[in-house]
Amino acid sequence: MALEATFRGLSICLHQLNDALNDLQVTLGDKPLDDELAMADGLEAAVLDVTGTLFEARKAAVKARKAVGHPPDLDLARRSLTLCQERFHRFERQFGADLVSYEKLKELVRIGRERKAWLPWANTVKFGIDQCRLPLERTSQAIAACWQELAERLGTVNLSVQTIGQQIKMPDTTRDREPERVT
Protein backbone atom coordinates (compact mmCIF):
# COMPACT_ATOMS: atom_id res chain seq x y z
CA MET A 1 0.00 0.00 0.00
CA ALA A 2 2.95 2.34 0.56
CA LEU A 3 3.81 2.04 -3.13
CA GLU A 4 0.37 3.25 -4.21
CA ALA A 5 0.43 6.08 -1.67
CA THR A 6 3.85 7.23 -2.85
CA PHE A 7 2.75 7.34 -6.49
CA ARG A 8 -0.45 9.15 -5.46
CA GLY A 9 1.77 11.69 -3.68
CA LEU A 10 3.70 12.26 -6.91
CA SER A 11 0.48 12.98 -8.78
CA ILE A 12 -0.56 15.44 -6.08
CA CYS A 13 2.81 17.24 -6.22
CA LEU A 14 2.61 17.53 -10.01
CA HIS A 15 -0.94 18.86 -9.70
CA GLN A 16 0.18 21.50 -7.19
CA LEU A 17 3.02 22.53 -9.49
CA ASN A 18 0.53 22.83 -12.33
CA ASP A 19 -1.71 25.02 -10.15
CA ALA A 20 1.22 27.31 -9.36
CA LEU A 21 1.99 27.60 -13.08
CA ASN A 22 -1.63 28.40 -13.85
CA ASP A 23 -1.55 31.15 -11.22
CA LEU A 24 1.62 32.51 -12.82
CA GLN A 25 -0.05 32.43 -16.25
CA VAL A 26 -2.95 34.49 -14.91
CA THR A 27 -0.50 36.96 -13.36
CA LEU A 28 1.40 37.31 -16.62
CA GLY A 29 -1.83 38.12 -18.45
CA ASP A 30 -2.69 40.84 -15.94
CA LYS A 31 -0.31 43.38 -17.45
CA PRO A 32 -0.87 47.07 -18.15
CA LEU A 33 -3.14 47.39 -21.18
CA ASP A 34 -1.85 50.69 -22.52
CA ASP A 35 1.75 49.52 -22.98
CA GLU A 36 3.51 46.62 -24.70
CA LEU A 37 6.49 44.76 -23.38
CA ALA A 38 8.36 42.04 -25.26
CA MET A 39 9.49 40.44 -22.02
CA ALA A 40 5.87 39.92 -20.94
CA ASP A 41 5.11 38.09 -24.18
CA GLY A 42 8.28 36.03 -23.84
CA LEU A 43 7.41 35.00 -20.29
CA GLU A 44 3.89 34.03 -21.34
CA ALA A 45 5.31 31.84 -24.12
CA ALA A 46 7.80 30.29 -21.69
CA VAL A 47 5.05 29.42 -19.22
CA LEU A 48 3.01 27.83 -22.00
CA ASP A 49 6.02 25.74 -23.03
CA VAL A 50 6.78 24.50 -19.53
CA THR A 51 3.09 23.83 -18.92
CA GLY A 52 3.08 21.53 -21.95
CA THR A 53 6.12 19.67 -20.69
CA LEU A 54 4.55 19.39 -17.24
CA PHE A 55 1.38 17.98 -18.82
CA GLU A 56 3.45 15.17 -20.33
CA ALA A 57 5.03 14.45 -16.93
CA ARG A 58 1.61 14.41 -15.27
CA LYS A 59 0.23 12.04 -17.90
CA ALA A 60 3.13 9.62 -17.33
CA ALA A 61 2.67 9.87 -13.55
CA VAL A 62 -1.00 8.92 -13.86
CA LYS A 63 -0.04 5.91 -15.97
CA ALA A 64 2.58 4.89 -13.38
CA ARG A 65 0.07 5.35 -10.57
CA LYS A 66 -2.42 3.06 -12.30
CA ALA A 67 0.31 0.50 -12.93
CA VAL A 68 1.04 0.11 -9.21
CA GLY A 69 -2.63 -0.55 -8.47
CA HIS A 70 -4.19 -3.97 -8.30
CA PRO A 71 -2.83 -6.06 -9.93
CA PRO A 72 0.51 -4.28 -10.07
CA ASP A 73 2.47 -4.09 -13.31
CA LEU A 74 5.85 -3.02 -11.98
CA ASP A 75 7.51 -2.98 -15.39
CA LEU A 76 4.90 -0.54 -16.74
CA ALA A 77 5.26 1.51 -13.54
CA ARG A 78 9.02 1.67 -14.06
CA ARG A 79 8.72 2.72 -17.70
CA SER A 80 6.07 5.33 -16.91
CA LEU A 81 8.04 6.71 -13.98
CA THR A 82 11.10 6.96 -16.24
CA LEU A 83 9.10 9.02 -18.76
CA CYS A 84 7.68 11.18 -15.97
CA GLN A 85 11.16 11.85 -14.64
CA GLU A 86 12.53 12.68 -18.09
CA ARG A 87 9.72 15.18 -18.71
CA PHE A 88 10.11 16.65 -15.25
CA HIS A 89 13.84 17.17 -15.79
CA ARG A 90 13.08 18.88 -19.10
CA PHE A 91 10.57 21.05 -17.23
CA GLU A 92 13.23 21.95 -14.65
CA ARG A 93 15.70 22.95 -17.37
CA GLN A 94 13.11 25.05 -19.21
CA PHE A 95 11.89 26.65 -16.00
CA GLY A 96 15.43 27.47 -14.94
CA ALA A 97 16.50 28.91 -18.27
CA ASP A 98 13.33 30.73 -19.28
CA LEU A 99 11.80 31.89 -16.00
CA VAL A 100 14.14 31.92 -13.01
CA SER A 101 17.50 32.66 -14.57
CA TYR A 102 19.40 35.56 -13.10
CA GLU A 103 19.01 37.50 -16.33
CA LYS A 104 15.20 37.12 -16.38
CA LEU A 105 14.80 38.18 -12.76
CA LYS A 106 17.22 41.07 -13.23
CA GLU A 107 15.19 42.20 -16.26
CA LEU A 108 11.98 42.10 -14.19
CA VAL A 109 13.55 44.37 -11.58
CA ARG A 110 14.82 46.74 -14.26
CA ILE A 111 11.39 46.98 -15.89
CA GLY A 112 9.79 47.76 -12.55
CA ARG A 113 12.27 50.59 -11.93
CA GLU A 114 12.13 52.12 -15.41
CA ARG A 115 8.40 51.79 -16.08
CA LYS A 116 6.40 52.61 -12.98
CA ALA A 117 3.18 51.29 -14.51
CA TRP A 118 4.85 47.89 -14.79
CA LEU A 119 6.19 47.79 -11.21
CA PRO A 120 3.16 46.00 -9.67
CA TRP A 121 3.13 43.53 -12.55
CA ALA A 122 6.87 42.83 -12.25
CA ASN A 123 6.60 42.30 -8.48
CA THR A 124 3.61 39.99 -8.85
CA VAL A 125 5.31 37.99 -11.59
CA LYS A 126 8.42 37.57 -9.45
CA PHE A 127 6.23 36.43 -6.56
CA GLY A 128 4.41 33.99 -8.88
CA ILE A 129 7.71 32.53 -10.07
CA ASP A 130 8.83 32.15 -6.46
CA GLN A 131 5.57 30.33 -5.67
CA CYS A 132 6.57 27.61 -8.17
CA ARG A 133 9.81 26.78 -6.39
CA LEU A 134 8.37 24.83 -3.44
CA PRO A 135 6.05 22.60 -5.54
CA LEU A 136 8.96 22.03 -7.91
CA GLU A 137 11.18 20.89 -5.04
CA ARG A 138 8.45 18.68 -3.59
CA THR A 139 7.88 17.06 -6.97
CA SER A 140 11.56 16.27 -7.28
CA GLN A 141 11.45 14.64 -3.83
CA ALA A 142 8.28 12.72 -4.74
CA ILE A 143 9.92 11.26 -7.85
CA ALA A 144 12.87 10.11 -5.75
CA ALA A 145 10.47 8.54 -3.23
CA CYS A 146 8.67 6.69 -6.03
CA TRP A 147 11.95 5.26 -7.28
CA GLN A 148 12.86 4.16 -3.77
CA GLU A 149 9.51 2.44 -3.20
CA LEU A 150 9.61 0.81 -6.62
CA ALA A 151 13.16 -0.46 -6.06
CA GLU A 152 12.20 -1.88 -2.69
CA ARG A 153 9.17 -3.61 -4.17
CA LEU A 154 11.18 -5.01 -7.06
CA GLY A 155 13.81 -6.21 -4.58
CA THR A 156 11.25 -8.29 -2.72
CA VAL A 157 9.80 -9.79 -5.88
CA ASN A 158 12.95 -11.59 -6.93
CA LEU A 159 12.38 -15.27 -6.37
CA SER A 160 14.87 -18.07 -6.70
CA VAL A 161 13.40 -21.43 -7.60
CA GLN A 162 15.54 -24.54 -7.39
CA THR A 163 14.47 -27.97 -8.46
CA ILE A 164 15.13 -30.60 -5.87
CA GLY A 165 15.05 -34.15 -7.13
CA GLN A 166 12.40 -36.17 -5.39
CA GLN A 167 10.97 -39.51 -6.30
CA ILE A 168 7.54 -40.54 -5.22
CA LYS A 169 6.75 -44.26 -5.07
CA MET A 170 3.36 -45.76 -4.68
CA PRO A 171 3.22 -48.80 -2.46
CA ASP A 172 2.51 -52.03 -4.25
CA THR A 173 -0.81 -53.14 -2.81
CA THR A 174 -1.47 -56.00 -5.23
CA ARG A 175 0.51 -58.50 -3.14
CA ASP A 176 -1.56 -58.10 -0.08
CA ARG A 177 -4.93 -58.18 -1.81
CA GLU A 178 -6.92 -61.33 -2.05
CA PRO A 179 -8.19 -62.17 -5.50
CA GLU A 180 -11.78 -61.24 -6.06
CA ARG A 181 -14.23 -64.07 -6.38
CA VAL A 182 -16.70 -64.08 -9.14
CA THR A 183 -19.94 -65.85 -8.39
Coordinates of C-alpha atoms in Angstrom, one line a residue:
M1 CA 0.0 0.0 0.0
A2 CA 3.0 2.3 0.6
L3 CA 3.8 2.0 -3.1
E4 CA 0.4 3.2 -4.2
A5 CA 0.4 6.1 -1.7
T6 CA 3.8 7.2 -2.9
F7 CA 2.7 7.3 -6.5
R8 CA -0.4 9.2 -5.5
G9 CA 1.8 11.7 -3.7
L10 CA 3.7 12.3 -6.9
S11 CA 0.5 13.0 -8.8
I12 CA -0.6 15.4 -6.1
C13 CA 2.8 17.2 -6.2
L14 CA 2.6 17.5 -10.0
H15 CA -0.9 18.9 -9.7
Q16 CA 0.2 21.5 -7.2
L17 CA 3.0 22.5 -9.5
N18 CA 0.5 22.8 -12.3
D19 CA -1.7 25.0 -10.1
A20 CA 1.2 27.3 -9.4
L21 CA 2.0 27.6 -13.1
N22 CA -1.6 28.4 -13.9
D23 CA -1.6 31.1 -11.2
L24 CA 1.6 32.5 -12.8
Q25 CA 0.0 32.4 -16.3
V26 CA -2.9 34.5 -14.9
T27 CA -0.5 37.0 -13.4
L28 CA 1.4 37.3 -16.6
G29 CA -1.8 38.1 -18.4
D30 CA -2.7 40.8 -15.9
K31 CA -0.3 43.4 -17.4
P32 CA -0.9 47.1 -18.2
L33 CA -3.1 47.4 -21.2
D34 CA -1.8 50.7 -22.5
D35 CA 1.7 49.5 -23.0
E36 CA 3.5 46.6 -24.7
L37 CA 6.5 44.8 -23.4
A38 CA 8.4 42.0 -25.3
M39 CA 9.5 40.4 -22.0
A40 CA 5.9 39.9 -20.9
D41 CA 5.1 38.1 -24.2
G42 CA 8.3 36.0 -23.8
L43 CA 7.4 35.0 -20.3
E44 CA 3.9 34.0 -21.3
A45 CA 5.3 31.8 -24.1
A46 CA 7.8 30.3 -21.7
V47 CA 5.0 29.4 -19.2
L48 CA 3.0 27.8 -22.0
D49 CA 6.0 25.7 -23.0
V50 CA 6.8 24.5 -19.5
T51 CA 3.1 23.8 -18.9
G52 CA 3.1 21.5 -21.9
T53 CA 6.1 19.7 -20.7
L54 CA 4.5 19.4 -17.2
F55 CA 1.4 18.0 -18.8
E56 CA 3.4 15.2 -20.3
A57 CA 5.0 14.5 -16.9
R58 CA 1.6 14.4 -15.3
K59 CA 0.2 12.0 -17.9
A60 CA 3.1 9.6 -17.3
A61 CA 2.7 9.9 -13.5
V62 CA -1.0 8.9 -13.9
K63 CA 0.0 5.9 -16.0
A64 CA 2.6 4.9 -13.4
R65 CA 0.1 5.3 -10.6
K66 CA -2.4 3.1 -12.3
A67 CA 0.3 0.5 -12.9
V68 CA 1.0 0.1 -9.2
G69 CA -2.6 -0.6 -8.5
H70 CA -4.2 -4.0 -8.3
P71 CA -2.8 -6.1 -9.9
P72 CA 0.5 -4.3 -10.1
D73 CA 2.5 -4.1 -13.3
L74 CA 5.8 -3.0 -12.0
D75 CA 7.5 -3.0 -15.4
L76 CA 4.9 -0.5 -16.7
A77 CA 5.3 1.5 -13.5
R78 CA 9.0 1.7 -14.1
R79 CA 8.7 2.7 -17.7
S80 CA 6.1 5.3 -16.9
L81 CA 8.0 6.7 -14.0
T82 CA 11.1 7.0 -16.2
L83 CA 9.1 9.0 -18.8
C84 CA 7.7 11.2 -16.0
Q85 CA 11.2 11.9 -14.6
E86 CA 12.5 12.7 -18.1
R87 CA 9.7 15.2 -18.7
F88 CA 10.1 16.6 -15.3
H89 CA 13.8 17.2 -15.8
R90 CA 13.1 18.9 -19.1
F91 CA 10.6 21.0 -17.2
E92 CA 13.2 22.0 -14.7
R93 CA 15.7 22.9 -17.4
Q94 CA 13.1 25.1 -19.2
F95 CA 11.9 26.7 -16.0
G96 CA 15.4 27.5 -14.9
A97 CA 16.5 28.9 -18.3
D98 CA 13.3 30.7 -19.3
L99 CA 11.8 31.9 -16.0
V100 CA 14.1 31.9 -13.0
S101 CA 17.5 32.7 -14.6
Y102 CA 19.4 35.6 -13.1
E103 CA 19.0 37.5 -16.3
K104 CA 15.2 37.1 -16.4
L105 CA 14.8 38.2 -12.8
K106 CA 17.2 41.1 -13.2
E107 CA 15.2 42.2 -16.3
L108 CA 12.0 42.1 -14.2
V109 CA 13.5 44.4 -11.6
R110 CA 14.8 46.7 -14.3
I111 CA 11.4 47.0 -15.9
G112 CA 9.8 47.8 -12.5
R113 CA 12.3 50.6 -11.9
E114 CA 12.1 52.1 -15.4
R115 CA 8.4 51.8 -16.1
K116 CA 6.4 52.6 -13.0
A117 CA 3.2 51.3 -14.5
W118 CA 4.8 47.9 -14.8
L119 CA 6.2 47.8 -11.2
P120 CA 3.2 46.0 -9.7
W121 CA 3.1 43.5 -12.5
A122 CA 6.9 42.8 -12.2
N123 CA 6.6 42.3 -8.5
T124 CA 3.6 40.0 -8.8
V125 CA 5.3 38.0 -11.6
K126 CA 8.4 37.6 -9.4
F127 CA 6.2 36.4 -6.6
G128 CA 4.4 34.0 -8.9
I129 CA 7.7 32.5 -10.1
D130 CA 8.8 32.1 -6.5
Q131 CA 5.6 30.3 -5.7
C132 CA 6.6 27.6 -8.2
R133 CA 9.8 26.8 -6.4
L134 CA 8.4 24.8 -3.4
P135 CA 6.1 22.6 -5.5
L136 CA 9.0 22.0 -7.9
E137 CA 11.2 20.9 -5.0
R138 CA 8.4 18.7 -3.6
T139 CA 7.9 17.1 -7.0
S140 CA 11.6 16.3 -7.3
Q141 CA 11.5 14.6 -3.8
A142 CA 8.3 12.7 -4.7
I143 CA 9.9 11.3 -7.9
A144 CA 12.9 10.1 -5.7
A145 CA 10.5 8.5 -3.2
C146 CA 8.7 6.7 -6.0
W147 CA 11.9 5.3 -7.3
Q148 CA 12.9 4.2 -3.8
E149 CA 9.5 2.4 -3.2
L150 CA 9.6 0.8 -6.6
A151 CA 13.2 -0.5 -6.1
E152 CA 12.2 -1.9 -2.7
R153 CA 9.2 -3.6 -4.2
L154 CA 11.2 -5.0 -7.1
G155 CA 13.8 -6.2 -4.6
T156 CA 11.2 -8.3 -2.7
V157 CA 9.8 -9.8 -5.9
N158 CA 13.0 -11.6 -6.9
L159 CA 12.4 -15.3 -6.4
S160 CA 14.9 -18.1 -6.7
V161 CA 13.4 -21.4 -7.6
Q162 CA 15.5 -24.5 -7.4
T163 CA 14.5 -28.0 -8.5
I164 CA 15.1 -30.6 -5.9
G165 CA 15.1 -34.1 -7.1
Q166 CA 12.4 -36.2 -5.4
Q167 CA 11.0 -39.5 -6.3
I168 CA 7.5 -40.5 -5.2
K169 CA 6.8 -44.3 -5.1
M170 CA 3.4 -45.8 -4.7
P171 CA 3.2 -48.8 -2.5
D172 CA 2.5 -52.0 -4.3
T173 CA -0.8 -53.1 -2.8
T174 CA -1.5 -56.0 -5.2
R175 CA 0.5 -58.5 -3.1
D176 CA -1.6 -58.1 -0.1
R177 CA -4.9 -58.2 -1.8
E178 CA -6.9 -61.3 -2.1
P179 CA -8.2 -62.2 -5.5
E180 CA -11.8 -61.2 -6.1
R181 CA -14.2 -64.1 -6.4
V182 CA -16.7 -64.1 -9.1
T183 CA -19.9 -65.8 -8.4

